[in-house]
Coordinates of C-alpha atoms in Angstrom, one line a residue:
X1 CA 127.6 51.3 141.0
X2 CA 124.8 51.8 143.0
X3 CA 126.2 54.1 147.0
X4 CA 129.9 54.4 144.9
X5 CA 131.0 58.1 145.3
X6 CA 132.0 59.9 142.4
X7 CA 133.4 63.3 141.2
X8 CA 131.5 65.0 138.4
X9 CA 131.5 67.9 136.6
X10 CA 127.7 69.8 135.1
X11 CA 128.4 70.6 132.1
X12 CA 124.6 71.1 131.4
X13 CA 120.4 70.8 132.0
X14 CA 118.1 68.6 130.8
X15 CA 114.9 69.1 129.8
X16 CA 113.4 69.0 132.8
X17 CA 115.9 71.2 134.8
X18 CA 119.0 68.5 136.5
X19 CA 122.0 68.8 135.8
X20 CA 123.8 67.1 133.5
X21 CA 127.4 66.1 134.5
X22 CA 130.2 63.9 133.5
X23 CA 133.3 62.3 135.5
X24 CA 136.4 61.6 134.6
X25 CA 135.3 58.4 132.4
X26 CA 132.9 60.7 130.0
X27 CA 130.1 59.0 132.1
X28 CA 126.8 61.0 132.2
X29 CA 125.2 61.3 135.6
X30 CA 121.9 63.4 136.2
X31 CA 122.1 65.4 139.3
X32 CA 119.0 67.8 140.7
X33 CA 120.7 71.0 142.0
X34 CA 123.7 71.2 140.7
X35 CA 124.3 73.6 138.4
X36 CA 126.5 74.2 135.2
X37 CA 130.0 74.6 135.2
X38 CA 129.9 73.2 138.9
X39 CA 131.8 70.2 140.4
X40 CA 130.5 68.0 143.0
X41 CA 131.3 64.3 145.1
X42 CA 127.6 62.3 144.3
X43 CA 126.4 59.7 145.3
X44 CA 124.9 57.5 142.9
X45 CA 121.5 56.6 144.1
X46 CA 120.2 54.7 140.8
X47 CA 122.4 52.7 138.2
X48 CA 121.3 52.4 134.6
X49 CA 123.4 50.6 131.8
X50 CA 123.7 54.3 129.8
X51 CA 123.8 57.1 133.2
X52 CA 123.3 56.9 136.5
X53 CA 121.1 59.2 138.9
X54 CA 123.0 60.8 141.9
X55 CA 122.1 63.1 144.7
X56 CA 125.3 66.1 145.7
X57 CA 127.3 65.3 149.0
X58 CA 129.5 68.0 148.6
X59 CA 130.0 70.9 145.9
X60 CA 133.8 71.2 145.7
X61 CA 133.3 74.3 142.6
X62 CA 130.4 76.5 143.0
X63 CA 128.7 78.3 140.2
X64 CA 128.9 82.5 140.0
X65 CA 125.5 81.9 139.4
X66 CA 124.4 80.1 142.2
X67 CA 121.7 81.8 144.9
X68 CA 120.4 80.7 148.5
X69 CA 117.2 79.4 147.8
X70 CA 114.1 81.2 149.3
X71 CA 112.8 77.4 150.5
X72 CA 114.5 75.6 152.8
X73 CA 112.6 72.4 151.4
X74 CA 114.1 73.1 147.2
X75 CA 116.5 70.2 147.1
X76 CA 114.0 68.0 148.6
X77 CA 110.7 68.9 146.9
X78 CA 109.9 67.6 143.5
X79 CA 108.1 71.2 142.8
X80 CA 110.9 73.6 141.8
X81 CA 114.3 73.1 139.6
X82 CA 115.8 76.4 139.7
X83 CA 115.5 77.8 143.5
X84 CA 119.5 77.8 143.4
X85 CA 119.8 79.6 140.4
X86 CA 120.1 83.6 140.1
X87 CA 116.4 84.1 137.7
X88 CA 117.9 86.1 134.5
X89 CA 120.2 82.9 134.4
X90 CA 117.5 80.3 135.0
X91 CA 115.6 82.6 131.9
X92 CA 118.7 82.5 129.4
X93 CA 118.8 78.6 130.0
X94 CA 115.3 77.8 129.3
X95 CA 115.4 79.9 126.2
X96 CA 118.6 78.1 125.2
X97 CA 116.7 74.7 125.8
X98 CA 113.4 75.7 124.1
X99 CA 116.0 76.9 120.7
X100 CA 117.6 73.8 121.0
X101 CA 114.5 71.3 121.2
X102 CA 112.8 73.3 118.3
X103 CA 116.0 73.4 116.0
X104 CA 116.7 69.3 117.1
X105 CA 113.6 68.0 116.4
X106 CA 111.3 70.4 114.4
X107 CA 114.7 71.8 112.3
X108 CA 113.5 75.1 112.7
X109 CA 115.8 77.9 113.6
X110 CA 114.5 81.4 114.2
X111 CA 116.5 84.8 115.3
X112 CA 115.7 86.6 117.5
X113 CA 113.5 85.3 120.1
X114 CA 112.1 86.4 123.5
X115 CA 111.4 85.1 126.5
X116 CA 109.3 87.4 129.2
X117 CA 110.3 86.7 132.6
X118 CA 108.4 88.1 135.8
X119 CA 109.9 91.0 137.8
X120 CA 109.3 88.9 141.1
X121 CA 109.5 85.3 140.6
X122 CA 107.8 84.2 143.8
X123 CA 104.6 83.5 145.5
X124 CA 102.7 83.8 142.1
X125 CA 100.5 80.6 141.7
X126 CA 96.6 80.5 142.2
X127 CA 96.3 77.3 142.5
X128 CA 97.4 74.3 145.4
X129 CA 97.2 71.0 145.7
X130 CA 98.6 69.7 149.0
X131 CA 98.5 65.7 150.4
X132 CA 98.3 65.3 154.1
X133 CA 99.7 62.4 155.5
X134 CA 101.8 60.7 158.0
X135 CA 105.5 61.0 158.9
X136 CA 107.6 58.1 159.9
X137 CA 107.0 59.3 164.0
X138 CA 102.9 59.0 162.8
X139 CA 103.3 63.0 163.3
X140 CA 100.2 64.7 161.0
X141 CA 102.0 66.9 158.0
X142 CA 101.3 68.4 154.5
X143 CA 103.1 69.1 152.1
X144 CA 104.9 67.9 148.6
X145 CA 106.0 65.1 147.2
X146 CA 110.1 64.3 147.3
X147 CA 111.4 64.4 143.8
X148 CA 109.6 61.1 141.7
X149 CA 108.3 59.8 144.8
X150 CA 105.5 59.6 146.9
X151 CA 106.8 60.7 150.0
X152 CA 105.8 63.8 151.4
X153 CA 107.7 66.5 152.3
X154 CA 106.4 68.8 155.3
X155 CA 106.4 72.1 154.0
X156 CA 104.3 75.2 156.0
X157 CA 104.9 78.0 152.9
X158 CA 105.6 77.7 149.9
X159 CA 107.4 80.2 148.0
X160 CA 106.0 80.0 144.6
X161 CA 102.3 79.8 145.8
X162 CA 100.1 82.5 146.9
X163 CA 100.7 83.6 150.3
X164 CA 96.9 83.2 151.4
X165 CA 97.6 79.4 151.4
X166 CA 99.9 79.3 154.3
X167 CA 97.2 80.2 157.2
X168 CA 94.3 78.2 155.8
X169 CA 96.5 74.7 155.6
X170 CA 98.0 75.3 158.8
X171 CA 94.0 75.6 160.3
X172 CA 93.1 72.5 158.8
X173 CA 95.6 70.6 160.0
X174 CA 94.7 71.7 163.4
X175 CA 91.1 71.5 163.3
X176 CA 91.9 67.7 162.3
X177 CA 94.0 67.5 165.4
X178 CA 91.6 68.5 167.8
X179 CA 88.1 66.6 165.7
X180 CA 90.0 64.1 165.3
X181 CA 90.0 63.9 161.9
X182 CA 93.0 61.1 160.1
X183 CA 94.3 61.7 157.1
X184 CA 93.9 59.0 154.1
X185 CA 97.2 56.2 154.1
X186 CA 98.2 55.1 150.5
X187 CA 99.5 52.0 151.7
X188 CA 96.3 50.8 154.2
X189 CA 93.6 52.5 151.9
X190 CA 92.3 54.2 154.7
X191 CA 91.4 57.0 156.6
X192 CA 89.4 60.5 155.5
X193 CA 91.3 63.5 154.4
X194 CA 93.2 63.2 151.1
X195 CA 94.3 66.7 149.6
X196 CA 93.3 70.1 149.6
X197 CA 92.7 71.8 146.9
X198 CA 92.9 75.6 147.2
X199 CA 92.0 78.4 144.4
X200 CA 92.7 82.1 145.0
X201 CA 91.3 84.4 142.4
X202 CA 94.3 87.3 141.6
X203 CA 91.7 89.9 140.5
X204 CA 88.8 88.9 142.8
X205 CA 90.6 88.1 146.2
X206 CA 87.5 85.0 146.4
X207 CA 88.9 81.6 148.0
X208 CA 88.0 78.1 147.3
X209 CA 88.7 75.9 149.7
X210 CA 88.2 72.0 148.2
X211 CA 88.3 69.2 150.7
X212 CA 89.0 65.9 148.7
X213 CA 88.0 63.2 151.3
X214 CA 87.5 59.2 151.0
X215 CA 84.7 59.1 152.8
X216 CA 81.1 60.6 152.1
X217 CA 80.2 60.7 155.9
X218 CA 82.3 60.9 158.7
X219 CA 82.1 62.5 162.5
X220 CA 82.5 66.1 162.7
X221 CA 81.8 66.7 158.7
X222 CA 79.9 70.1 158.9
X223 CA 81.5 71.1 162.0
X224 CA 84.9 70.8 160.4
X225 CA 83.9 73.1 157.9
X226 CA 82.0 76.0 160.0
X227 CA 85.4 76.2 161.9
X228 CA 88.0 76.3 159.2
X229 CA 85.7 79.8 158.0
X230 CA 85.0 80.9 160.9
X231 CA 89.3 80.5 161.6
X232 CA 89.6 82.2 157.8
X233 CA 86.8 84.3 156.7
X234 CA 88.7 85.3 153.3
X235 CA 87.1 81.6 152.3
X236 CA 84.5 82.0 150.1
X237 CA 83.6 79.1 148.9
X238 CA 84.2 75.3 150.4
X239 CA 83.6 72.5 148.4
X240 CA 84.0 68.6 149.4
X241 CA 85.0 66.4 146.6
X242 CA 84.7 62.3 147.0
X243 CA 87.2 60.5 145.8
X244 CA 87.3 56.4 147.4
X245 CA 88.8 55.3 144.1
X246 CA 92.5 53.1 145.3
X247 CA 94.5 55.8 142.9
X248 CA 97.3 58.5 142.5
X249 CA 94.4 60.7 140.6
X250 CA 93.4 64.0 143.3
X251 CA 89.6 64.3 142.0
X252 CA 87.1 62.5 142.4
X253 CA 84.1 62.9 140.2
X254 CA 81.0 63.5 143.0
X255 CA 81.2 66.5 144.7
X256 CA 79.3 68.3 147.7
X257 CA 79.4 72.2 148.3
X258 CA 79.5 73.0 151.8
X259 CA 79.7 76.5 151.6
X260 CA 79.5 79.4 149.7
X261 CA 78.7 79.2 145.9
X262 CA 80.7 76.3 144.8
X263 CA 83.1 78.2 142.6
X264 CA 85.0 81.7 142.5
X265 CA 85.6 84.3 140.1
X266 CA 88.5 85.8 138.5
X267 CA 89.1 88.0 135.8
X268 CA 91.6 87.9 133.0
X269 CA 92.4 91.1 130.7
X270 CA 88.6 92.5 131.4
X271 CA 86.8 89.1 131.0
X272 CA 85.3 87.6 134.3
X273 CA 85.2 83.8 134.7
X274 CA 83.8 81.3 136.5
X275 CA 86.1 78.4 137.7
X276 CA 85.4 75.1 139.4
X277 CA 87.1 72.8 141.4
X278 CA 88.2 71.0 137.9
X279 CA 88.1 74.1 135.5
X280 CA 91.5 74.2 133.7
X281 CA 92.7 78.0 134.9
X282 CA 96.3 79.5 134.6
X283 CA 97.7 79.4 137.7
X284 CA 99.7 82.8 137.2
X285 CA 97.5 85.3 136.6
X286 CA 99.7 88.3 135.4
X287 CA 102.0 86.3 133.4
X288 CA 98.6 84.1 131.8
X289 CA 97.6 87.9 131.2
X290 CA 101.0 88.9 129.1
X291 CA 100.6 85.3 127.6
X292 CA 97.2 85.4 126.0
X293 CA 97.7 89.3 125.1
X294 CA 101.0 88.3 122.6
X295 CA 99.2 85.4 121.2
X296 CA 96.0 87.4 120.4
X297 CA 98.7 90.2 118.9
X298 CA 100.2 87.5 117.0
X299 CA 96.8 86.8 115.5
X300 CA 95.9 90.1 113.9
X301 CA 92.9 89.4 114.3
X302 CA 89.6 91.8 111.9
X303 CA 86.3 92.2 112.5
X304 CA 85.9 90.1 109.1
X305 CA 87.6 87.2 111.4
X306 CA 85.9 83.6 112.0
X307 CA 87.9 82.1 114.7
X308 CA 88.1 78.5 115.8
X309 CA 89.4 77.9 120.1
X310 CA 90.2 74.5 119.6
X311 CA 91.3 72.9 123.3
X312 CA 88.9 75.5 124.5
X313 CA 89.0 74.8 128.1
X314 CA 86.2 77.0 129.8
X315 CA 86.9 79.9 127.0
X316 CA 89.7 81.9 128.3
X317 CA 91.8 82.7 124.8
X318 CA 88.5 82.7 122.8
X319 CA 86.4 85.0 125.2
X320 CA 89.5 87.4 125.0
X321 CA 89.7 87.2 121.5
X322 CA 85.6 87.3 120.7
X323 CA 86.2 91.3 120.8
X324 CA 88.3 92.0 117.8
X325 CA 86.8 89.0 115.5
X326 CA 83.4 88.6 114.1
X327 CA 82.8 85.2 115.7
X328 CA 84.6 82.8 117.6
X329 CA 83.9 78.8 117.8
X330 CA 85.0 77.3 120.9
X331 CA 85.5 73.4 120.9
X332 CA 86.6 71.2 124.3
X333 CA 86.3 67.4 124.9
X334 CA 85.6 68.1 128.5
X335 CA 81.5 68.2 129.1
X336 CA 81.7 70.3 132.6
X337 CA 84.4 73.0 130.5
X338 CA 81.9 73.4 127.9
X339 CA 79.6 74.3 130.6
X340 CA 81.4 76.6 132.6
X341 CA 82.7 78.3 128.9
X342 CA 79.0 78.9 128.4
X343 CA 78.1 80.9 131.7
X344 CA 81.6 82.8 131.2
X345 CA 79.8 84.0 128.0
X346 CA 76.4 84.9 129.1
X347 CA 78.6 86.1 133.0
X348 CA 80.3 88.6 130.1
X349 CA 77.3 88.9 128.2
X350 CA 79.2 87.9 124.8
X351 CA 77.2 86.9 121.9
X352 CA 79.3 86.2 119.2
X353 CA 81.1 83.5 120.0
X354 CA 79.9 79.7 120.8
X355 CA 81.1 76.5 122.3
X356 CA 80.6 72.8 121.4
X357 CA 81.2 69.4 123.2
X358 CA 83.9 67.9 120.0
X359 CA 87.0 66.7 119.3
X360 CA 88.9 69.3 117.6
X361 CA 89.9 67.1 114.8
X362 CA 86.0 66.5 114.1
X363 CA 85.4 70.4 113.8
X364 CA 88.3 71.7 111.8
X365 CA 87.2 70.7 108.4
X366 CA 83.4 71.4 108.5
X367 CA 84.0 75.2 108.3
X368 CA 86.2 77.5 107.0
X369 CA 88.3 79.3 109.7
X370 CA 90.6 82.4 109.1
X371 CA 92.4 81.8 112.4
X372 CA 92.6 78.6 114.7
X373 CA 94.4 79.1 118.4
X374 CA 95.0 75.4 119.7
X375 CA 96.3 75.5 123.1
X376 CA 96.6 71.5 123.7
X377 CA 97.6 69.3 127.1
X378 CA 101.8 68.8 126.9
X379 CA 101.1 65.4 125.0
X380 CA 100.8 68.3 121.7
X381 CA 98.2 67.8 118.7
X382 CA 96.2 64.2 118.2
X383 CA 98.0 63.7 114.4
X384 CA 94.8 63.1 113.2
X385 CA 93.6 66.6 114.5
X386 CA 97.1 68.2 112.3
X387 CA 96.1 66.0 109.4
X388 CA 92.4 67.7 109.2
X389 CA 94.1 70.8 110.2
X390 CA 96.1 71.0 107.1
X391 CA 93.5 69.9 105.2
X392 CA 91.1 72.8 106.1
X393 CA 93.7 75.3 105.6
X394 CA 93.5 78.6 107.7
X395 CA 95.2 81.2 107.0
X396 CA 96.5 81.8 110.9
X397 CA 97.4 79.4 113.2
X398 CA 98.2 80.7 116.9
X399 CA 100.1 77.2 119.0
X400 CA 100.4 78.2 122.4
X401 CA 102.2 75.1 124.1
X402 CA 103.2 74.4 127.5
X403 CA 106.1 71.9 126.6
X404 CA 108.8 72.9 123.5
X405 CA 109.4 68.8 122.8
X406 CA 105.6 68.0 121.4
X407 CA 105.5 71.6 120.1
X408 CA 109.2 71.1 117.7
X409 CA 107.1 67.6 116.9
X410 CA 104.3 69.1 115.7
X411 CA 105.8 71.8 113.9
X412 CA 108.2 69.0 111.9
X413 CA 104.3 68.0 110.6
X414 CA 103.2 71.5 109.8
X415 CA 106.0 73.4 108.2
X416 CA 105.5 72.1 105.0
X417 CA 102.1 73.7 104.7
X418 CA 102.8 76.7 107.1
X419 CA 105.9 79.3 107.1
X420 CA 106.8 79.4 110.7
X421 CA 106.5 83.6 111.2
X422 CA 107.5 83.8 115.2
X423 CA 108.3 82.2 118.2
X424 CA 108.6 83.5 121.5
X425 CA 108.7 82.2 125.4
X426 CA 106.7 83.3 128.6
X427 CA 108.0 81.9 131.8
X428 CA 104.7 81.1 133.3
X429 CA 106.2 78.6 135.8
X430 CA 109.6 80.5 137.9
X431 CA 112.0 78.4 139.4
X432 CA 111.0 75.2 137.5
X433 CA 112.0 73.6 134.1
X434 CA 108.4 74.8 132.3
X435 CA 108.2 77.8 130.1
X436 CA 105.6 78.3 127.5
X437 CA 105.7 78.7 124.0
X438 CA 103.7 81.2 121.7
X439 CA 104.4 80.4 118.0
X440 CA 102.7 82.1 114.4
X441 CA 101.8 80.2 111.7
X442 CA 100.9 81.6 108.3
X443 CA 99.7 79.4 105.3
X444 CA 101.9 79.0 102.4
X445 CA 101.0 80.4 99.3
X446 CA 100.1 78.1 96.4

């Protein structure tokens, strides 16, 4: 029951990177941090009818595997899984997960599969979103939220985001000190600051700064600004973004630039593009790089090629790609991506491809394409986007997918029309559960 302490034994992960232990009784606990072939005393902090959810108190058999995290926040922060784990290890399990999800659900089993890791598995994200708040002494912090809560976690660096972060938070968090400046409360709805949003471009070394606030007008607005760049002049760019919606989501849909352009640039494999406080970007740059470069291999792609990017985004894969087809069509939901997609292609000056505001599933079946790349949100393919998709027949399809579980599901769908040629892994996201998946369709013949 619920405070009881119990001796377990982790016998494996879940999906999303606890560990999975049992006790004496063949009970199944889920425990973050402890890792396999470990046993631990929990304490059972949530009682379900099937499991219980338990935090460590003490780890009575360590693993061989086990490292000092870099953070001194990892077993308190929801962000990372694997901070304790020695990397080639934390690589082999996630392989072993992604084989087991696709031979489980999509009852596919391939040999021989990769999975590319990074030589340094730190400090490699582009991209931060941090809450400020209010500790329980009403002290002003920043930082992430405790595992599948809301509760923030003061954290000054963070060891899987850039390293340019770390001097810009700390600023703003003193510049709203001394201009007295509150941060927004969750539970009074009130107050200004909410997050910050920062964007560092790998290539380009530009910085956007964005400063999601509740109100539109508040004391010391521009002056707040003119001494957070004047603190960091590697800022290029600082945007304020409203958001006085009572809700959990960051953005809110106005926005003011108060500096600098409004948006960075960054460039990917020799393409330049233009991204937004909202633009859906990789946040690691070299291993987005070794990502996009296998699943434009995979593709084979001629000059006699007509491409479809469906899930287009602001036309990463199919700007890439527009150089060894003879056109590409780009298609994304998202009205401000298609925007941005467009000034990436005139930014490159690339004529042979163009974009479209559409649902995927309206675009598939209007033209015949010889290769489609889909690179969906982790929910996987609308089954009315696979249905069209087997009905228009390509002869290549390239899935890049960010979670194995809606990939296996989708490829249950399409393996009786498509032979499944290759799968392989890139660990985009170190030291938590996340790995991304690059998989070759071809069509079946007759």
């Amino acid at each position: 029951m619920k405070n009881d302490l119990i001796h377990v034994k982790c016998i494996d992960f879940t999906f999303d990177g606890q560990g999975l232990a049992k006790d004496s009784n063949n009970r199944t606990y889920f425990v973050p941090s402890l890792l396999i072939d470990e046993e631990a005393d929990v304490l059972i902090k949530y009682h379900k009818k099937d499991f219980d959810v338990a935090e460590i108190k003490r780890i009575t058999k360590f693993s061989k595997h086990r490292i000092t995290p870099k953070c001194g926040c990892a077993t308190a922060c929801g962000g990372c899984s694997f901070q304790n784990l020695d990397y080639q290890k934390e690589l082999e399990y996630k392989k072993k997960i992604a084989v087991n999800t696709l031979k489980n659900i999509a009852k596919i089993k391939v040999d021989n599969l990769t999975i590319i890791g990074m030589e340094e598995p730190y400090y490699y994200r582009n991209k931060i979103q941090v809450p400020f708040g209010y500790d329980k002494q009403n002290r002003l912090i920043y930082g992430f939220y405790r595992f599948k809560s809301h509760d923030i976690v003061p954290i000054t660096e963070c060891v899987i985001e850039s390293k340019e972060h770390v001097s810009i938070l700390k600023n703003i968090r003193n510049l709203m000190l001394s201009m007295k400046i509150k941060a927004y409360d969750e539970d009074e709805k009130s107050g200004i600051l909410r997050h910050v949003l920062i964007r560092v471009g790998k290539v380009s070394n530009e910085i956007m700064v964005v400063l999601v606030v509740n109100e539109k007008s508040f004391k010391n607005k521009s002056q707040f600004v003119k001494e957070l760049v004047k603190l960091n002049p590697e800022i290029t760019t600082v945007v304020y973004n409203y958001n006085e919606r009572k809700t959990n989501v960051i953005l809110g849909e106005k926005e003011e630039v108060a500096y600098g352009k409004g948006y960075i640039i960054d460039n990917l494999l020799g393409v330049n593009f233009k991204i937004s406080s909202k633009s859906f970007y990789q946040v690691n740059h070299d291993q987005c790089e070794k990502l996009y470069s296998l699943a434009i291999s995979k593709a084979s792609l001629t000059k006699n090629d007509e491409v479809l990017d469906a899930y287009c985004g602001i036309g990463t894969i199919g700007l890439i790609a527009s150089k060894y087809a003879k056109s590409v069509f780009g298609v994304e939901i998202v009205k401000e991506a298609i925007k941005d997609a467009n000034e990436n292609a005139k930014l490159n000056g690339i004529s042979n491809i163009n974009f479209k505001v559409a649902d995927a599933k309206d675009v598939v079946l209007k033209k015949a394409f010889d290769c489609i790349f889909v690179d969906p949100p982790r929910k996987g393919l609308d089954k009315k986007f696979i249905k069209e998709l087997i009905n228009s027949h390509p002869k290549k399809i390239v899935y890049i997918s960010c979670d194995v579980g809606t990939l296996s599901r989708d490829l249950a769908l399409l393996k009786n029309n498509y032979d499944v040629k290759s799968i392989d892994f890139v660990d985009m996201f170190p030291r938590t559960f996340h790995v991304e998946t690059v998989c070759l369709l071809h069509l079946k013949r007759g």
